[in-house]
PDB file of C-alpha atoms (C1' of nucleotides) in Angstrom:
ATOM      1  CA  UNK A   1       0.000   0.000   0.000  1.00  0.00           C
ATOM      2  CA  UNK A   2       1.903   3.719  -0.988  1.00  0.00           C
ATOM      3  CA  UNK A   3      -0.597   6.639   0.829  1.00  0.00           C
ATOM      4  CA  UNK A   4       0.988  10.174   1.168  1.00  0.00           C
ATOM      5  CA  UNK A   5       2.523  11.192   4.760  1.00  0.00           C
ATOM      6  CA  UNK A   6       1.362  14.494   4.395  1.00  0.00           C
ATOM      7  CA  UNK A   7      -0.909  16.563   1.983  1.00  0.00           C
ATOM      8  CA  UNK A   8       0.707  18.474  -0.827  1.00  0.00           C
ATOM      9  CA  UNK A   9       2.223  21.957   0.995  1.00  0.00           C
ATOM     10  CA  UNK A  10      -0.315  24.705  -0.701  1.00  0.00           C
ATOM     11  CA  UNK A  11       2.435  27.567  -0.632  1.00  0.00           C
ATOM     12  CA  UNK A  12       5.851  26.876  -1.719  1.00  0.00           C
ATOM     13  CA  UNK A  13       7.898  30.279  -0.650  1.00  0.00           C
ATOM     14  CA  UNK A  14      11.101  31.815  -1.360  1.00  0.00           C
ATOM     15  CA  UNK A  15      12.380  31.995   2.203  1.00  0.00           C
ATOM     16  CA  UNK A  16      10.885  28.866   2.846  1.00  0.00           C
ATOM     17  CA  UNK A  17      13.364  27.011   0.363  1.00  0.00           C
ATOM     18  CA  UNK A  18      16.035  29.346   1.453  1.00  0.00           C
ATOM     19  CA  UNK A  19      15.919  28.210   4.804  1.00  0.00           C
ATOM     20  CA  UNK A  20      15.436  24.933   4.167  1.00  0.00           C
ATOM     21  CA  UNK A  21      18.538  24.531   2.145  1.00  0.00           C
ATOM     22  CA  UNK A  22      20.784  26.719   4.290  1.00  0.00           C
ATOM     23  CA  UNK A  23      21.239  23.944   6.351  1.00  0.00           C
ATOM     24  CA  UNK A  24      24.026  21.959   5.384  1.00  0.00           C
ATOM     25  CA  UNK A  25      22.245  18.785   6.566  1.00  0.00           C
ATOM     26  CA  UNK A  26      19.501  19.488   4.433  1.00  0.00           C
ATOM     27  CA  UNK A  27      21.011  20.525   1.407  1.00  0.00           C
ATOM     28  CA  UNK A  28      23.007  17.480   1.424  1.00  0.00           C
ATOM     29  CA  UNK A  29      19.896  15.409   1.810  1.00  0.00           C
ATOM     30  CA  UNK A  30      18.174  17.459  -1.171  1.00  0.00           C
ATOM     31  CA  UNK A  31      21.743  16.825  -3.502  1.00  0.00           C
ATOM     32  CA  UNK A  32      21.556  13.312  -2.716  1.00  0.00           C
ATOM     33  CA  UNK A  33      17.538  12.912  -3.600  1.00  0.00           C
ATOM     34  CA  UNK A  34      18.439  14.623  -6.776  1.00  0.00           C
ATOM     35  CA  UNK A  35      22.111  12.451  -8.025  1.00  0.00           C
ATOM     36  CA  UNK A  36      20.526   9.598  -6.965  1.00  0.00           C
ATOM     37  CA  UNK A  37      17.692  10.955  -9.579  1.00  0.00           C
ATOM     38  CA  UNK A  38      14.945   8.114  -7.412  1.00  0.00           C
ATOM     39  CA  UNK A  39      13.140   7.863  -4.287  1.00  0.00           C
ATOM     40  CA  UNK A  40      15.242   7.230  -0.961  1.00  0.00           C
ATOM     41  CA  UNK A  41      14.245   6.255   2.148  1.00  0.00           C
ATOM     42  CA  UNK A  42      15.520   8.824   5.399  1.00  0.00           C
ATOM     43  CA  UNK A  43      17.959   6.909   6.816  1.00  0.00           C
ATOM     44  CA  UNK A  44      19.908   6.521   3.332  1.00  0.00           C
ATOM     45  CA  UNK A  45      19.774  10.070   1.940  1.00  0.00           C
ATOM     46  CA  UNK A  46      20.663  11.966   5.291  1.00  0.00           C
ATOM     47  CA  UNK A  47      24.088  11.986   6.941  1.00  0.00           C
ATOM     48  CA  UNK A  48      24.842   9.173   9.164  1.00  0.00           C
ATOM     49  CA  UNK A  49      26.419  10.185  11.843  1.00  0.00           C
ATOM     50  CA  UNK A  50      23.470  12.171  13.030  1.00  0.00           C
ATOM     51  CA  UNK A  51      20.433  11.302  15.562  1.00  0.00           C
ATOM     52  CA  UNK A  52      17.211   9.854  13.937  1.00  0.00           C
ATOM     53  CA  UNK A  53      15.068  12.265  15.316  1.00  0.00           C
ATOM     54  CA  UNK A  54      17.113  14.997  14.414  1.00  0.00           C
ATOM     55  CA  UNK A  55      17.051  13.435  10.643  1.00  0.00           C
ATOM     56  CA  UNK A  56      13.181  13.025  10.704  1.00  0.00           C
ATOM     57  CA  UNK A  57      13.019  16.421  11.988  1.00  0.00           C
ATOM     58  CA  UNK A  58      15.219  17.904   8.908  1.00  0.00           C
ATOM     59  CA  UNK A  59      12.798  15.526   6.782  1.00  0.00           C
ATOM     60  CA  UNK A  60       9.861  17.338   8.386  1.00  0.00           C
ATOM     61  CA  UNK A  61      11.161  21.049   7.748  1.00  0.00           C
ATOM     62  CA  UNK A  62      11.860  19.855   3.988  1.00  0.00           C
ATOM     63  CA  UNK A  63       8.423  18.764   3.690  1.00  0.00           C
ATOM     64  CA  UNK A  64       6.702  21.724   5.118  1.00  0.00           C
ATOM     65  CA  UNK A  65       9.066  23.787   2.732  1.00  0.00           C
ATOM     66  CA  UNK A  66       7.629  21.886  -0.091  1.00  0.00           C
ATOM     67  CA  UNK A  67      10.997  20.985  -1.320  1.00  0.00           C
ATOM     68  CA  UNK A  68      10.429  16.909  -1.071  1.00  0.00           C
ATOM     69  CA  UNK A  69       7.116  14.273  -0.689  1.00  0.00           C
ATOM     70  CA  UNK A  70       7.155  11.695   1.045  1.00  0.00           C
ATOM     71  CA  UNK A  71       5.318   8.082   0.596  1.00  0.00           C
ATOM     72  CA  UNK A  72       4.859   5.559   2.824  1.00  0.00           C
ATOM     73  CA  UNK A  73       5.872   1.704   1.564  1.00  0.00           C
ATOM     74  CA  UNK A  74       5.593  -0.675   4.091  1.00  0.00           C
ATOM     75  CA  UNK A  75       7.995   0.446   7.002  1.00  0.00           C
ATOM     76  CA  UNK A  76       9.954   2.658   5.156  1.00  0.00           C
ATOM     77  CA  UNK A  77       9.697   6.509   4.064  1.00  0.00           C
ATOM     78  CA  UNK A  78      10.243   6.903   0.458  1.00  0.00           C
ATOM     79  CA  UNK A  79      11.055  10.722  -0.594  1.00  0.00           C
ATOM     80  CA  UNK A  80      11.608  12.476  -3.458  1.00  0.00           C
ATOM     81  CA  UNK A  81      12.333  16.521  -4.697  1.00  0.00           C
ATOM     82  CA  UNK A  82       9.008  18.126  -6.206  1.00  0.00           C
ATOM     83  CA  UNK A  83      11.697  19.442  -9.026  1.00  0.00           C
ATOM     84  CA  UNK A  84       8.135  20.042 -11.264  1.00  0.00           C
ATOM     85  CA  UNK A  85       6.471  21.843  -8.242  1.00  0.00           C
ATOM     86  CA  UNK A  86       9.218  24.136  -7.876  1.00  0.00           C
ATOM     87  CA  UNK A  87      10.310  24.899 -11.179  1.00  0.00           C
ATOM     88  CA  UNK A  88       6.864  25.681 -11.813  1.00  0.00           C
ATOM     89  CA  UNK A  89       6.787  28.114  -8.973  1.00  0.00           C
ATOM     90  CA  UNK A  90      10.689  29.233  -9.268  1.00  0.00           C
ATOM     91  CA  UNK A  91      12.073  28.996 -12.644  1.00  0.00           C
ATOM     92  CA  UNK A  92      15.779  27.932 -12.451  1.00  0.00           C
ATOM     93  CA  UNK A  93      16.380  28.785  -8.945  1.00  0.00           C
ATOM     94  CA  UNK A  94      16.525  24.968  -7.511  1.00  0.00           C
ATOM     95  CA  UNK A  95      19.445  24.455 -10.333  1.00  0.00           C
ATOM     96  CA  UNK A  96      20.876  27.419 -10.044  1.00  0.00           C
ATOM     97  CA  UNK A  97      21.757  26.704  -6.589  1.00  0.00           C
ATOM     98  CA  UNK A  98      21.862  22.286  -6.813  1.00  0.00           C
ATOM     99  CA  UNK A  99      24.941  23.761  -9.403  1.00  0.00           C
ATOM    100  CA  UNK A 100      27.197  25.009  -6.633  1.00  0.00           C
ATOM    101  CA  UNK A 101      26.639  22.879  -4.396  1.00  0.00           C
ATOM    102  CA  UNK A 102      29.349  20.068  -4.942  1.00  0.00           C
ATOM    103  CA  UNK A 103      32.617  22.369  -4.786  1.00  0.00           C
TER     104      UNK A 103
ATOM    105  CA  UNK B   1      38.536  59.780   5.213  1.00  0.00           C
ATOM    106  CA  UNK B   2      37.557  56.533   4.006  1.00  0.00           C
ATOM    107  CA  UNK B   3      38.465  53.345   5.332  1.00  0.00           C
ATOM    108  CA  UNK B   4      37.515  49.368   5.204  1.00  0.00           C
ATOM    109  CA  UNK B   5      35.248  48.316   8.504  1.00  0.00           C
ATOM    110  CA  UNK B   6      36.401  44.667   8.022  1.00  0.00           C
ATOM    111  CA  UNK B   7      39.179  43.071   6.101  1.00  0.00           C
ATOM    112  CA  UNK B   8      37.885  41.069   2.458  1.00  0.00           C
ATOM    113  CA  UNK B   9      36.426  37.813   3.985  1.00  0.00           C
ATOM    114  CA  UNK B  10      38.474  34.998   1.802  1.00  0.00           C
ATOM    115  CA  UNK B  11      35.926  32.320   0.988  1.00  0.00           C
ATOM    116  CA  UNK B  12      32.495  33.152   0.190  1.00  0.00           C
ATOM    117  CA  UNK B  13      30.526  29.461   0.643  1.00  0.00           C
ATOM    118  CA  UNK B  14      26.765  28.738  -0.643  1.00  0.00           C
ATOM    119  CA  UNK B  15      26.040  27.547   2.503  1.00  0.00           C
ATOM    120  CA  UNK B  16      26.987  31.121   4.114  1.00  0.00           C
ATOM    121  CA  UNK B  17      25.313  32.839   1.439  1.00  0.00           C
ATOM    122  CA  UNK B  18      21.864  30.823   1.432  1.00  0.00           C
ATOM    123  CA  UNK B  19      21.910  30.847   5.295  1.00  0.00           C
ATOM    124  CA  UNK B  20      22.739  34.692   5.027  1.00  0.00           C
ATOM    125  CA  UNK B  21      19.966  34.889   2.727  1.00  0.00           C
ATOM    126  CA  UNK B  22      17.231  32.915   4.418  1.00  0.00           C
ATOM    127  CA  UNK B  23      16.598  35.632   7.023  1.00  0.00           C
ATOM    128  CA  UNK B  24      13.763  37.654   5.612  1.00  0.00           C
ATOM    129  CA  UNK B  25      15.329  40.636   7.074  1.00  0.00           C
ATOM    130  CA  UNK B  26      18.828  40.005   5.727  1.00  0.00           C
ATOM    131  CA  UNK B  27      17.194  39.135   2.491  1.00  0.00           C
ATOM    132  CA  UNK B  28      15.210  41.950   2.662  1.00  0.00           C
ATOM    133  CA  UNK B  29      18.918  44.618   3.181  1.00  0.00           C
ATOM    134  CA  UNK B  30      20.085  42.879  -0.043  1.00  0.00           C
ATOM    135  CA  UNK B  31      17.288  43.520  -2.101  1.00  0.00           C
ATOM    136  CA  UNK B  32      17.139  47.295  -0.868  1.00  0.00           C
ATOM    137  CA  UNK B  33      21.284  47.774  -1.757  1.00  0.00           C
ATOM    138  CA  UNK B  34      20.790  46.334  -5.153  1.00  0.00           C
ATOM    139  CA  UNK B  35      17.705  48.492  -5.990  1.00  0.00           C
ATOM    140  CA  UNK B  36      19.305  51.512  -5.021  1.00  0.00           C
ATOM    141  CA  UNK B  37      22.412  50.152  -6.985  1.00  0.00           C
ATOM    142  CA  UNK B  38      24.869  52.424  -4.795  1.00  0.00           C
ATOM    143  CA  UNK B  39      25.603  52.194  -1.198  1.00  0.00           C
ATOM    144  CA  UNK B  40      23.905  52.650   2.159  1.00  0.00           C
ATOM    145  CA  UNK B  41      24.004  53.078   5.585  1.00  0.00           C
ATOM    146  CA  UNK B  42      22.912  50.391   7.669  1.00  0.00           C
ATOM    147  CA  UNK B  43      19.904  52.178   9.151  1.00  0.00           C
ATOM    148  CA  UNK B  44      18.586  52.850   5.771  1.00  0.00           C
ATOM    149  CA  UNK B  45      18.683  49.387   4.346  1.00  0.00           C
ATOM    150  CA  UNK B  46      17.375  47.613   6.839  1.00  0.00           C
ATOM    151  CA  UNK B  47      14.091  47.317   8.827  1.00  0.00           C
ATOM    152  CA  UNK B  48      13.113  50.060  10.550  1.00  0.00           C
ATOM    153  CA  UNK B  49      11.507  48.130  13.326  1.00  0.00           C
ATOM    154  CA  UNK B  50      14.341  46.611  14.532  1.00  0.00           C
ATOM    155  CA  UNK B  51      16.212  46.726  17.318  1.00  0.00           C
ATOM    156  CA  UNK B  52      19.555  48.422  15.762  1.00  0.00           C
ATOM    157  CA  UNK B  53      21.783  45.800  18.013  1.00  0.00           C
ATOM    158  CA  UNK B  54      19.621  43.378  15.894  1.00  0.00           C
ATOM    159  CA  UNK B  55      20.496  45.331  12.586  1.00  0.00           C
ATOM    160  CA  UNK B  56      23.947  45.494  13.394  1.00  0.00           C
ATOM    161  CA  UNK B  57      24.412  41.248  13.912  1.00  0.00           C
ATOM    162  CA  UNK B  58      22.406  40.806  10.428  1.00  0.00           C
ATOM    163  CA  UNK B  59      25.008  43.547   8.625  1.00  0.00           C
ATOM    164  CA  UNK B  60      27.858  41.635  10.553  1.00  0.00           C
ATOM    165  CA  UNK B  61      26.013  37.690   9.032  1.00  0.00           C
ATOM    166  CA  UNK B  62      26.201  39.586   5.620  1.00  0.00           C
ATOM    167  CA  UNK B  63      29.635  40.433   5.955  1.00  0.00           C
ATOM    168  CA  UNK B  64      30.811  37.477   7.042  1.00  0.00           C
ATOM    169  CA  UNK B  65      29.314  35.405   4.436  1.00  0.00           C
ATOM    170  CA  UNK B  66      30.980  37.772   1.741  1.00  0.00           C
ATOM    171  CA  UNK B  67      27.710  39.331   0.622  1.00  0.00           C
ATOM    172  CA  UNK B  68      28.334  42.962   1.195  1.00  0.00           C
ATOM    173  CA  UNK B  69      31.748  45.227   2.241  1.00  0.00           C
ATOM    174  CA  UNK B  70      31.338  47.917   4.391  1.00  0.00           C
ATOM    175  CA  UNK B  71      33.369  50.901   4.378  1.00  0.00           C
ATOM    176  CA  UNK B  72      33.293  53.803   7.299  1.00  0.00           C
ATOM    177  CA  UNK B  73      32.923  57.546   5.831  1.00  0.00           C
ATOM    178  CA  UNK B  74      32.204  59.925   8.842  1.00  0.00           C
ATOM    179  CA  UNK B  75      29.559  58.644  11.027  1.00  0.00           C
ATOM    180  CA  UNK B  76      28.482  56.091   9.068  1.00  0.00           C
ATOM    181  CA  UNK B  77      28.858  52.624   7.395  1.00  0.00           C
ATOM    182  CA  UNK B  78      28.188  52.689   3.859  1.00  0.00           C
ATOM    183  CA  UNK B  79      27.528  49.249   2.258  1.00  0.00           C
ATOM    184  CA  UNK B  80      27.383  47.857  -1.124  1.00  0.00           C
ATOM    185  CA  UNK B  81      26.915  44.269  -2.263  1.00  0.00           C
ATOM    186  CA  UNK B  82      29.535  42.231  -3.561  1.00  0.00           C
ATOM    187  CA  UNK B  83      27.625  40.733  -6.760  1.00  0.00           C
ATOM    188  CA  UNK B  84      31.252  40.939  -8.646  1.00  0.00           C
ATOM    189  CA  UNK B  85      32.684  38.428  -6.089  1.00  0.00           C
ATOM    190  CA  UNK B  86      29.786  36.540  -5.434  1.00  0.00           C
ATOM    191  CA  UNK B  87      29.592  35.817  -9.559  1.00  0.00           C
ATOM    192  CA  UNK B  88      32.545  35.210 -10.264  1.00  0.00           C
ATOM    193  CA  UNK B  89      32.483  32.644  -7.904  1.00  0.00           C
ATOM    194  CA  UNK B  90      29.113  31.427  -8.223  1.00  0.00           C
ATOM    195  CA  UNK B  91      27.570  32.608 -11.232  1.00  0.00           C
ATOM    196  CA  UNK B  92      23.999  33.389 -11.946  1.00  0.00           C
ATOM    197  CA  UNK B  93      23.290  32.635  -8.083  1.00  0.00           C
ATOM    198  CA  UNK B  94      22.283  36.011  -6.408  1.00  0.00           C
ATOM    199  CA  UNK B  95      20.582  36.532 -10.026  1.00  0.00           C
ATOM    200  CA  UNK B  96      18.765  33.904  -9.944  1.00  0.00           C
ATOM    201  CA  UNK B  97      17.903  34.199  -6.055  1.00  0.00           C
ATOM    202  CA  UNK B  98      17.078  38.167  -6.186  1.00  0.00           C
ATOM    203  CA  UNK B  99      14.895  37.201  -9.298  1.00  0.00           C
ATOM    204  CA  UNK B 100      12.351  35.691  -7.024  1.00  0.00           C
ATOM    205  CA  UNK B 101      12.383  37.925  -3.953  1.00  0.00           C
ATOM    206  CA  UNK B 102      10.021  40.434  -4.854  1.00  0.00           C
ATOM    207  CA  UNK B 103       6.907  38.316  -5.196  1.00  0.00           C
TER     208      UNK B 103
ATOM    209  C1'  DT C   1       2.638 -13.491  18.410  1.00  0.00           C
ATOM    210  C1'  DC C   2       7.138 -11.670  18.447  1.00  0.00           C
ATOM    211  C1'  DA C   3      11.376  -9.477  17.073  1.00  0.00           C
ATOM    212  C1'  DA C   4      13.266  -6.235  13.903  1.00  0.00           C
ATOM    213  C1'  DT C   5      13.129  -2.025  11.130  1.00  0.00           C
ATOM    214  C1'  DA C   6      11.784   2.906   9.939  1.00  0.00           C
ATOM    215  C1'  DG C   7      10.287   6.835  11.475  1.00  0.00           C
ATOM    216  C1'  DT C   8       7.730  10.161  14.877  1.00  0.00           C
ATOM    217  C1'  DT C   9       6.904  12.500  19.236  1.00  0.00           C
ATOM    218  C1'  DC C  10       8.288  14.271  23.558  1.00  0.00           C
ATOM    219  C1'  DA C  11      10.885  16.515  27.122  1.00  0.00           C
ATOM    220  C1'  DA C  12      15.348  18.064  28.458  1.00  0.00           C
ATOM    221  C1'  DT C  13      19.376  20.286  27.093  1.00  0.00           C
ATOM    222  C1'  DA C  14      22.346  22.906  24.016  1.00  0.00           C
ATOM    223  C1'  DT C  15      22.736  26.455  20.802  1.00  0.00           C
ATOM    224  C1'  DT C  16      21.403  30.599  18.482  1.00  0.00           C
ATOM    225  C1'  DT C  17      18.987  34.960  18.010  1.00  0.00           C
ATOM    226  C1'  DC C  18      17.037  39.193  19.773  1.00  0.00           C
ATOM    227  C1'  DC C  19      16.962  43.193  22.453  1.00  0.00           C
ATOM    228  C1'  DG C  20      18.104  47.055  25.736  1.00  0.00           C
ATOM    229  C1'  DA C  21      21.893  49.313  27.921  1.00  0.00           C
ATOM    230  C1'  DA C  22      26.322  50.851  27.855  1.00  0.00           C
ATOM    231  C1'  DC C  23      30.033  51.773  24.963  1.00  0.00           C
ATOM    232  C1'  DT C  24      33.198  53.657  20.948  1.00  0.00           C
ATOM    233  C1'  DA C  25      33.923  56.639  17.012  1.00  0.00           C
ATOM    234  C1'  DC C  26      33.118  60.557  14.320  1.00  0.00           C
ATOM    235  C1'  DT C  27      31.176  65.243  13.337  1.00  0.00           C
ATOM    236  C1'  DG C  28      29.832  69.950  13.734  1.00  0.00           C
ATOM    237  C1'  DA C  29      28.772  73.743  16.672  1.00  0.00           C
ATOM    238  C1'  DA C  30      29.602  76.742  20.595  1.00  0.00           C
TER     239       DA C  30
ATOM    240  C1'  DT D   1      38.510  72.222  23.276  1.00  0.00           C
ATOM    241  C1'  DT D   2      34.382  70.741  25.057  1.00  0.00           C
ATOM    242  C1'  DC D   3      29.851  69.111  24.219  1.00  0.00           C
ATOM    243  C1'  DA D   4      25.769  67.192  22.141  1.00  0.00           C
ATOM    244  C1'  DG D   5      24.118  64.357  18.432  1.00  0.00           C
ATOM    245  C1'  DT D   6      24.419  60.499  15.209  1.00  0.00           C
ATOM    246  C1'  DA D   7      25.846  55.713  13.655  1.00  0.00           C
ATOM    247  C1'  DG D   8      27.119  51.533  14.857  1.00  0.00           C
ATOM    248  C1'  DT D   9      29.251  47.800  18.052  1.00  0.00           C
ATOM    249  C1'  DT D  10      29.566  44.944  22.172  1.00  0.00           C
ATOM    250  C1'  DC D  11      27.735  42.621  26.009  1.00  0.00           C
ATOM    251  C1'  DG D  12      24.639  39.962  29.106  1.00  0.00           C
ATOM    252  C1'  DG D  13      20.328  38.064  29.805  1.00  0.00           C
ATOM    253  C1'  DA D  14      15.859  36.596  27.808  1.00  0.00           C
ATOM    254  C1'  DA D  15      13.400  34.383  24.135  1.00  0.00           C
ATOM    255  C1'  DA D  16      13.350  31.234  20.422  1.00  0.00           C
ATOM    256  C1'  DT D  17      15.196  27.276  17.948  1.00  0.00           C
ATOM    257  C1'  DA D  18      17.878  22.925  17.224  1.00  0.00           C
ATOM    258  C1'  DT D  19      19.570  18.516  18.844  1.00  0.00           C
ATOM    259  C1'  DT D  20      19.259  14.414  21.287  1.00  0.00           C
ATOM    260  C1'  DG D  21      17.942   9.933  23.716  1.00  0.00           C
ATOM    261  C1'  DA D  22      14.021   7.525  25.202  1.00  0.00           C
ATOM    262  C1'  DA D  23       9.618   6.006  24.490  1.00  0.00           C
ATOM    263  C1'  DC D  24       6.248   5.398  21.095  1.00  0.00           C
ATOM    264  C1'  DT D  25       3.596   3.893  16.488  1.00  0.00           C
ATOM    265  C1'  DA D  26       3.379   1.302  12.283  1.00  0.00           C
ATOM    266  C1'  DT D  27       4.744  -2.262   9.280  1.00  0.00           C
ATOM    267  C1'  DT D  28       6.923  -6.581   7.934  1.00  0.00           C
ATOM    268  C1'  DG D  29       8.605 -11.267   8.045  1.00  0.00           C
ATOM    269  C1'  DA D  30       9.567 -15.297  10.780  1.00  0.00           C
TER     270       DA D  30
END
DNA sequence: TCAATAGTTCAATATTTCCGAACTACTGAA
DNA sequence: TTCAGTAGTTCGGAAATATTGAACTATTGA
């Protein structure tokens, strides 16, 4: 059975993704959603040597930002970058910014 | 006479400049210095309902991160933002950012 | 039913941010 | 020179936010 975590975010802001990504933790998670170019669950797209709850809560804020979705498969969380959703809202800005962030 | 406040910071990183720019405030100075396209003084750009100890921490979080240089003529800090800098070493970033900040 | 896995929630702690007060630095006027 | 005014910084405590381990829910496979 695959059912949404959460509804769809309605309002996908500026600061919102700003401040979602200015975390190092996050932005790493957001690289690795998009290289690995799939779903992931958590546990392998975050850093590792970090607390679960900590992860799930950096999941959470990425969520509300409406940078990633999450599904539910069996017992794992399977997420994924709304590239469509945001591109839509913010032409160019997600790979302007994905561009820089491997140096 | 005219003199730097702070020395060139060395290495501008995204992370500095997206966590610089996920403050609505901070975002908010940057927008206002490339508008005017000259410099300001720190009262100017900023909020005006701010505490100026406040204003003073976000100027010294933009400086730090590279964004803007500050130079002291009289009484007052006059500040510009380093979009030469911050292009050449990320290019179309603060472009592509700014592009999006006014809506 | 039970153990194992993936993630969330909660409460305590650690860290960061914000603000007012006191301070420094510069200017222009008396 | 003194003095008042302006612009900004620094500092200490309060308010807000982030991190964590422990306890919890949900799902699966044995």
């Amino acid at each position: 059975m695959v059912r949404f975590v959460h509804p769809a975010r309605q309002d996908i802001t500026l600061a919102g993704i700003l401040a979602a990504l200015a975390d190092p933790a996050r932005l790493m998670i957001v690289k690795s959603l998009i290289r690995q170019n799939e779903c992931m669950n958590c546990t392998e797209a975050g850093p590792c040597n970090m607390a679960k709850s900590t992860l799930s809560n950096h999941f959470r804020v990425l969520r509300e930002a409406g940078l990633i979705h999450t599904t539910k498969q069996g017992v794992e969380h399977r997420n994924a970058v709304r590239e469509a959703d945001i591109n839509a809202r913010f032409p160019g800005l997600l790979k302007s910014i994905l561009k820089h962030a491997d140096e």
